[in-house]
Short mmCIF file of N, CA and C in Angstrom, two decimals:
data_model
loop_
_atom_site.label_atom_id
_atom_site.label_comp_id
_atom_site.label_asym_id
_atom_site.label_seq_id
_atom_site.Cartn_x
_atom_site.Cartn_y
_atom_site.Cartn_z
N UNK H 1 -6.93 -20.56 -3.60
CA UNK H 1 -6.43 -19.54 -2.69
C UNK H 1 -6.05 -18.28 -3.46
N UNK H 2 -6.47 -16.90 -2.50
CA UNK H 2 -6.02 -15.77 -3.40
C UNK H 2 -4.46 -15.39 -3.16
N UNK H 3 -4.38 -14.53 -3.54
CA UNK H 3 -2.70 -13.71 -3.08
C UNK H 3 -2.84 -12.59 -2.74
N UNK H 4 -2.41 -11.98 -1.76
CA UNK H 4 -2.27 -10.69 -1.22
C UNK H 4 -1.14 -9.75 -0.94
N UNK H 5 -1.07 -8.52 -1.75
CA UNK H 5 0.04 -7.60 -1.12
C UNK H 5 -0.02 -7.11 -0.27
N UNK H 6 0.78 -6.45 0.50
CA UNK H 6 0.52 -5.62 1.87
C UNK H 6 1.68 -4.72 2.05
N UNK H 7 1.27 -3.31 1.91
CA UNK H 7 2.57 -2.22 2.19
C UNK H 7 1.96 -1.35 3.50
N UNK H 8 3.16 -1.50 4.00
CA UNK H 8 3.07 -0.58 5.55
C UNK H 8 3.84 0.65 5.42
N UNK H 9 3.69 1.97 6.00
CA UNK H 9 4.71 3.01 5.23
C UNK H 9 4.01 4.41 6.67
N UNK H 10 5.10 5.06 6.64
CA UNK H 10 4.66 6.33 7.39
C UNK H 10 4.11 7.60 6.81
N UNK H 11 2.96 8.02 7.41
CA UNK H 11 2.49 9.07 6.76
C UNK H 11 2.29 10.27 7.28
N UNK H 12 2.90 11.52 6.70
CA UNK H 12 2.66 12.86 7.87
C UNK H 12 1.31 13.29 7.96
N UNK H 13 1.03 13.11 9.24
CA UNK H 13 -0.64 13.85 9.63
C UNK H 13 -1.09 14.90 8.57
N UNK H 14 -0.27 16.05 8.51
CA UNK H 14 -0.71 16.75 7.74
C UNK H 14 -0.64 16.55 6.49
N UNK H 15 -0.19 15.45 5.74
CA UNK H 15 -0.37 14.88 4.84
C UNK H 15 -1.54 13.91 4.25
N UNK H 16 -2.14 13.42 5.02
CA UNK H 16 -3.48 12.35 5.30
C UNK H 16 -4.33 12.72 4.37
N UNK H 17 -4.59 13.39 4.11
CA UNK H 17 -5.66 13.93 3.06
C UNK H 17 -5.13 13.65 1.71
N UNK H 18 -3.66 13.95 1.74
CA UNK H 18 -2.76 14.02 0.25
C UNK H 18 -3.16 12.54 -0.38
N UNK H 19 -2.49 11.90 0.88
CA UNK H 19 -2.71 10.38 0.91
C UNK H 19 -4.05 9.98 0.49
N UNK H 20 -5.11 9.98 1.06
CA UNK H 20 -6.37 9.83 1.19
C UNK H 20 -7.01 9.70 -0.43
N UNK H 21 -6.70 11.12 -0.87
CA UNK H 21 -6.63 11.25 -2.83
C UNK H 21 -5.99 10.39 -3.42
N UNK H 22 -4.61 10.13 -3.06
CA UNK H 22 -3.53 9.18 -3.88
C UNK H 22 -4.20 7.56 -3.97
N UNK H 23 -4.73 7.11 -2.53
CA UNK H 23 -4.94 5.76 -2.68
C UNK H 23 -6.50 5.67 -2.80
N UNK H 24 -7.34 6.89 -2.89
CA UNK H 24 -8.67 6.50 -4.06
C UNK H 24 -8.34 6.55 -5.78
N UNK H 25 -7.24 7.09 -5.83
CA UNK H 25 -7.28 7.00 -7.63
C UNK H 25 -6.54 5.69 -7.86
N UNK H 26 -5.73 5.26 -6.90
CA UNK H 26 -5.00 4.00 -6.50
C UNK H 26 -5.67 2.90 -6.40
N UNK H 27 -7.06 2.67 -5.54
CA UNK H 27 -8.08 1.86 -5.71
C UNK H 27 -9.00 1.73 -6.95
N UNK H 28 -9.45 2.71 -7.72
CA UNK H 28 -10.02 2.74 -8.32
C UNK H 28 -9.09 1.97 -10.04
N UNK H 29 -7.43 2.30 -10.01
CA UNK H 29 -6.42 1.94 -10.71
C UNK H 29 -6.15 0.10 -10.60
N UNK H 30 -5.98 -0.30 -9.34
CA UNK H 30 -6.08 -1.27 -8.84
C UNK H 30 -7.66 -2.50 -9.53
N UNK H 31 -8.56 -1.86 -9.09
CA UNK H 31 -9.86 -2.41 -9.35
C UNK H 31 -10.13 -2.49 -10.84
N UNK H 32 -9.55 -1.18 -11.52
CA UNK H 32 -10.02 -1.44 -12.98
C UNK H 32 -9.34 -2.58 -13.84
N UNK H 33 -7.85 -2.77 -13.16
CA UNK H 33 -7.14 -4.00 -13.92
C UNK H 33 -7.29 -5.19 -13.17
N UNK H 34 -8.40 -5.47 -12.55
CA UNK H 34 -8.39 -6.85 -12.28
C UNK H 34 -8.55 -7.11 -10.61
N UNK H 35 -7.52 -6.15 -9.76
CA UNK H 35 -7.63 -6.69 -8.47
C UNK H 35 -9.33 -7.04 -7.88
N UNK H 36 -8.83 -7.91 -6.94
CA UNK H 36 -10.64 -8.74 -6.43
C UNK H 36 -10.69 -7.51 -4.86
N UNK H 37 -9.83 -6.64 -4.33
CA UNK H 37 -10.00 -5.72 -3.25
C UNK H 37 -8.75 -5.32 -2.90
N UNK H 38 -9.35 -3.44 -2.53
CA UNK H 38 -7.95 -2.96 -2.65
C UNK H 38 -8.52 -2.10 -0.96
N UNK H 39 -8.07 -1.91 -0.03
CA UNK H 39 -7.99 -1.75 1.58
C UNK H 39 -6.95 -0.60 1.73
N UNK H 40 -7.16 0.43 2.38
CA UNK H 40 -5.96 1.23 3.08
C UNK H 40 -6.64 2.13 4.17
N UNK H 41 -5.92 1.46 5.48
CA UNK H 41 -6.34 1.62 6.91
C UNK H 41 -5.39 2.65 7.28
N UNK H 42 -5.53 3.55 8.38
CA UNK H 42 -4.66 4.28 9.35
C UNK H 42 -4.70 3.63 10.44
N UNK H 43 -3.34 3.98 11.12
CA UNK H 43 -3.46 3.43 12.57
C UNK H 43 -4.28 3.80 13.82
N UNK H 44 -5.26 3.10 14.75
CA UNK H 44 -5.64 3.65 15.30
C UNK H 44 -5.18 3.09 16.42
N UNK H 45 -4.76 1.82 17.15
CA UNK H 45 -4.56 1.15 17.92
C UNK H 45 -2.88 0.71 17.85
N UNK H 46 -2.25 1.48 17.19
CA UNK H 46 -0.91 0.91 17.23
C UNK H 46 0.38 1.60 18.50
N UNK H 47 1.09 0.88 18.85
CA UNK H 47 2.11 1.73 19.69
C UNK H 47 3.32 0.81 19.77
N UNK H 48 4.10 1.54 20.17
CA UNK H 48 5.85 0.94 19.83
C UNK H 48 5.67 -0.10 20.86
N UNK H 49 6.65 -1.29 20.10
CA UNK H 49 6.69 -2.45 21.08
C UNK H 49 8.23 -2.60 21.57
N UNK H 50 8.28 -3.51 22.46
CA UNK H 50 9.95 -3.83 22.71
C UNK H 50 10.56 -3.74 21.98
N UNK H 51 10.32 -5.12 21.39
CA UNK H 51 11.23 -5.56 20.54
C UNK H 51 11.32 -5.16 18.86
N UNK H 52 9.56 -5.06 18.49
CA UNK H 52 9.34 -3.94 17.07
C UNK H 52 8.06 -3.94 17.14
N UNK H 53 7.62 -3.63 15.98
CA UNK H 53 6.22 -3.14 15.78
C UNK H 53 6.17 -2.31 14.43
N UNK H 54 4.76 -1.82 14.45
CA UNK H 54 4.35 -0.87 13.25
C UNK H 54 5.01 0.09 13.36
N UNK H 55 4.98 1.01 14.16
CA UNK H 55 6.46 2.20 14.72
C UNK H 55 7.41 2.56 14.57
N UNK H 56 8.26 1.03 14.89
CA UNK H 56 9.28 0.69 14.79
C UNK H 56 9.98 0.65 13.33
N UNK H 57 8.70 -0.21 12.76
CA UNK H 57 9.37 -1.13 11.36
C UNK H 57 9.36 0.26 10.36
N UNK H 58 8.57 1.47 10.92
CA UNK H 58 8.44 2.17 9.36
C UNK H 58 9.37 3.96 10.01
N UNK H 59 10.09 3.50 11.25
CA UNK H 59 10.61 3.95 11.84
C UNK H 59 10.35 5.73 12.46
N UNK H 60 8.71 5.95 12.44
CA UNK H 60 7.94 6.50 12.53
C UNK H 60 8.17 8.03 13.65
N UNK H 61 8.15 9.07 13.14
CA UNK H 61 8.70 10.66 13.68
C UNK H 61 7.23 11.13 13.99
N UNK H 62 7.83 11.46 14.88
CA UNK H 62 6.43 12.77 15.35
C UNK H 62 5.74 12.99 14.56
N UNK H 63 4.33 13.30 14.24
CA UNK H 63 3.61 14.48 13.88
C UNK H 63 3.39 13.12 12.47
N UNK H 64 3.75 11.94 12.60
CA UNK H 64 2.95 10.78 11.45
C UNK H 64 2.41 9.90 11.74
N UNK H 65 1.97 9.17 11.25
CA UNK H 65 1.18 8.15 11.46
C UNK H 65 1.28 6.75 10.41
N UNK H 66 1.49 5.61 10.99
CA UNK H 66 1.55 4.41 9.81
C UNK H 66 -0.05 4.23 9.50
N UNK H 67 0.27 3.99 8.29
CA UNK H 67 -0.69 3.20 7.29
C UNK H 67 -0.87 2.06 6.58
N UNK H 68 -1.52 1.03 6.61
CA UNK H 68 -1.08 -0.57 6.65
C UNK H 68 -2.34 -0.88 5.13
N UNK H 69 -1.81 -1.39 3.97
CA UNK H 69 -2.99 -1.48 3.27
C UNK H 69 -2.77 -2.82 2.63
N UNK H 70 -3.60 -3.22 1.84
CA UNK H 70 -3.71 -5.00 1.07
C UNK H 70 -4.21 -4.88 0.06
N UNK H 71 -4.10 -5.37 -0.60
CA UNK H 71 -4.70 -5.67 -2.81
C UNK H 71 -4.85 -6.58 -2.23
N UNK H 72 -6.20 -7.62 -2.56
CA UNK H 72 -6.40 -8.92 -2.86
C UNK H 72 -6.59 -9.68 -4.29
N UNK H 73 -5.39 -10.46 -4.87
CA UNK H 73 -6.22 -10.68 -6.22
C UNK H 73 -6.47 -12.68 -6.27
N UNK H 74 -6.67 -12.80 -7.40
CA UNK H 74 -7.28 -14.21 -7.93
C UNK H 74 -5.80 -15.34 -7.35
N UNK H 75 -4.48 -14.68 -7.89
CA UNK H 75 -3.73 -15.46 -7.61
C UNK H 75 -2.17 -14.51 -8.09
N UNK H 76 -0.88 -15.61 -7.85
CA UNK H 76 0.07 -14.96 -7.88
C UNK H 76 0.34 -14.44 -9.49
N UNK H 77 -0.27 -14.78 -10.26
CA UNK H 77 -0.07 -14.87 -11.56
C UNK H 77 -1.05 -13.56 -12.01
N UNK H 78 -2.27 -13.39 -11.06
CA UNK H 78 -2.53 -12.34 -11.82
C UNK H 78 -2.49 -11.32 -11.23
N UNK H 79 -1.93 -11.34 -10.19
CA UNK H 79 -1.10 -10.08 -9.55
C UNK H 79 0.58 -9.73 -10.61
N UNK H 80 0.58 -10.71 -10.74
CA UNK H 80 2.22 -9.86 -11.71
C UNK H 80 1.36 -9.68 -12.52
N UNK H 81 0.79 -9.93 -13.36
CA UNK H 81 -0.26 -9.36 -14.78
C UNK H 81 -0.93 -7.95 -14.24
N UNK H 82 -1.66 -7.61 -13.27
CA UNK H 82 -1.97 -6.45 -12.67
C UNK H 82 -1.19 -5.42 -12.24
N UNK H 83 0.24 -6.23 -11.64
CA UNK H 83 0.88 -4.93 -10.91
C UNK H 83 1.46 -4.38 -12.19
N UNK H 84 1.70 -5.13 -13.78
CA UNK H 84 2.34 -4.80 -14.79
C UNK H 84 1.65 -3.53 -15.19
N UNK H 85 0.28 -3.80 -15.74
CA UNK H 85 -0.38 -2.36 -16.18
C UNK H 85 -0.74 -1.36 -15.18
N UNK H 86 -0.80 -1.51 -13.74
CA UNK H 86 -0.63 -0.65 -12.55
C UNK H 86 0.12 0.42 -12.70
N UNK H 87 1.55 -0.18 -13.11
CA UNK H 87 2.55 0.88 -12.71
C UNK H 87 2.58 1.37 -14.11
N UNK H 88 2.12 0.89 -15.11
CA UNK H 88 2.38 1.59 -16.66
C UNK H 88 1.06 2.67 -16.64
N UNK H 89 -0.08 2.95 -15.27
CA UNK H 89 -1.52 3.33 -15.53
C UNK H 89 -0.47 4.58 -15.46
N UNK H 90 -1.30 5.61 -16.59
CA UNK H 90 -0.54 7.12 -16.28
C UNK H 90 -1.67 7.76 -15.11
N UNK H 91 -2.85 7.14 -14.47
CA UNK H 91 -3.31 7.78 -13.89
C UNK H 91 -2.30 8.03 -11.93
N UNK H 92 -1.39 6.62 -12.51
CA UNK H 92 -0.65 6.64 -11.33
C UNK H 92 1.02 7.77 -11.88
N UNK H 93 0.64 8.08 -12.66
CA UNK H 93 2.44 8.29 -12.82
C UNK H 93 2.79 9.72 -12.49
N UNK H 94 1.83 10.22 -11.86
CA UNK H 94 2.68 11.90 -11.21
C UNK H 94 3.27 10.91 -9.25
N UNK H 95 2.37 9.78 -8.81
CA UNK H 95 2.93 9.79 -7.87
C UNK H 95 4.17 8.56 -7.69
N UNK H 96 4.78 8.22 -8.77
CA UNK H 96 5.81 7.54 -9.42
C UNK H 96 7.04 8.18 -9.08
N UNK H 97 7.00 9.41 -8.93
CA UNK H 97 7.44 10.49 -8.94
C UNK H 97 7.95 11.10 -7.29
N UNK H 98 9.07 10.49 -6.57
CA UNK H 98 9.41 10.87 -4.83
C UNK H 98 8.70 12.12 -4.16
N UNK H 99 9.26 12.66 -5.00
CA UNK H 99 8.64 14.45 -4.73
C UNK H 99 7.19 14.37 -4.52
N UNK H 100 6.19 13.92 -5.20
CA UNK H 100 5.24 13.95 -4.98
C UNK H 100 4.36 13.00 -4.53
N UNK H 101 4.83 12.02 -3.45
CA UNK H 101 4.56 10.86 -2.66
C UNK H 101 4.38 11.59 -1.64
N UNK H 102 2.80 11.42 -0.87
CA UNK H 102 2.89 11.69 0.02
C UNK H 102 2.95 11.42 1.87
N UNK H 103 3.77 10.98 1.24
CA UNK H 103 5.12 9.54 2.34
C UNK H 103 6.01 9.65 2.09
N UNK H 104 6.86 9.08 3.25
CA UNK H 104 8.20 8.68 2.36
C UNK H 104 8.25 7.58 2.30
N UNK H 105 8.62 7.00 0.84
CA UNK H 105 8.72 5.85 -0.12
C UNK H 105 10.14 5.01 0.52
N UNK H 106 10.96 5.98 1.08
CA UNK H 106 11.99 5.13 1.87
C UNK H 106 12.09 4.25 3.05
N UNK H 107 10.81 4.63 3.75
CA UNK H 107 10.49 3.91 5.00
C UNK H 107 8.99 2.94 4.66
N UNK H 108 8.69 3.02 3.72
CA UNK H 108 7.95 2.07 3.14
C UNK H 108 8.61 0.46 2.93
N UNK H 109 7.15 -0.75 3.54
CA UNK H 109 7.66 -1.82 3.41
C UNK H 109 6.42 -2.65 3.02
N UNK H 110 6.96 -3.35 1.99
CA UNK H 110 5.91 -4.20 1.26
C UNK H 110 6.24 -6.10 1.11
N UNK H 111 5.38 -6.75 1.04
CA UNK H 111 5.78 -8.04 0.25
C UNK H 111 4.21 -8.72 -0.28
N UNK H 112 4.60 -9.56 -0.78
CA UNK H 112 3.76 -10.73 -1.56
C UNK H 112 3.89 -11.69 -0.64
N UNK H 113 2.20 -12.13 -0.36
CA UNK H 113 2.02 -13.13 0.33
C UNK H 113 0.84 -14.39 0.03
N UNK H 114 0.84 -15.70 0.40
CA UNK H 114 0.17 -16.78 -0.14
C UNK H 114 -0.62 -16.59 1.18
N UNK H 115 -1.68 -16.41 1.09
CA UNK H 115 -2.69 -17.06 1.94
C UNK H 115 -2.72 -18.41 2.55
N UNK H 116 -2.57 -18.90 3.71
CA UNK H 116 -2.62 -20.11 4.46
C UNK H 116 -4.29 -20.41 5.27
N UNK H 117 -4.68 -19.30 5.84
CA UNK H 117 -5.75 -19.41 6.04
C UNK H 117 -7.18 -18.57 5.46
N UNK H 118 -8.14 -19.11 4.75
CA UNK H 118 -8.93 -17.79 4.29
C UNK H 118 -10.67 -18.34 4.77
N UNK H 119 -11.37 -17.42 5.72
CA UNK H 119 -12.55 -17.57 5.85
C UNK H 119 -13.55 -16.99 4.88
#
């Protein structure tokens, strides 16, 4: 079985493009140390629910949009080995940096997950 991350986070429309750059040098960062697939979707079908939702959870303002993405790697072991030289890649380290996230990193939500079912 593989392991998968998954961060959900709000993004300003007019930001999308910023974004768009950040998580191709991000994929390409991702892929070179190992990950087996790196994914980052916009919402197209999402809307606030009762009780929560995508909306909700990233507590989402006018004029943004959530963005839901996944790393797939070999296993949990070589995801901590990957996310290690990830965050040390300097190709990532101007957006390390709040100011120049183009999101906010505060309404961002992530975890580590085991696969139960995989086709």
């Amino acid at each position: 079985m593989s392991y998968v991350d998954g961060f959900v986070m709000p993004v300003p429309e007019d930001r999308l493009a910023d974004y768009k750059k950040m998580a191709k040098v991000g994929a390409k960062v991702w892929m070179d140390h190992g990950a087996l697939a790196y994914t980052e979707c916009v919402a197209d079908d999402v809307k606030p629910g009762k009780v929560t939702s995508f909306p909700q959870a990233v507590k989402l303002k006018p004029g943004e949009v959530v963005v839901f993405s996944w790393i797939v790697y070999k296993n949990r072991r070589d995801r901590d080995r990957i996310m290690k030289k990830v965050m040390e890649d300097p190709r990532l380290a101007k957006y390390m940096d709040a100011k120049n996230m183009p999101f906010d990193g505060k309404r961002m939500f992530w975890g580590g997950f085991k696969p139960i079912v995989e086709a």
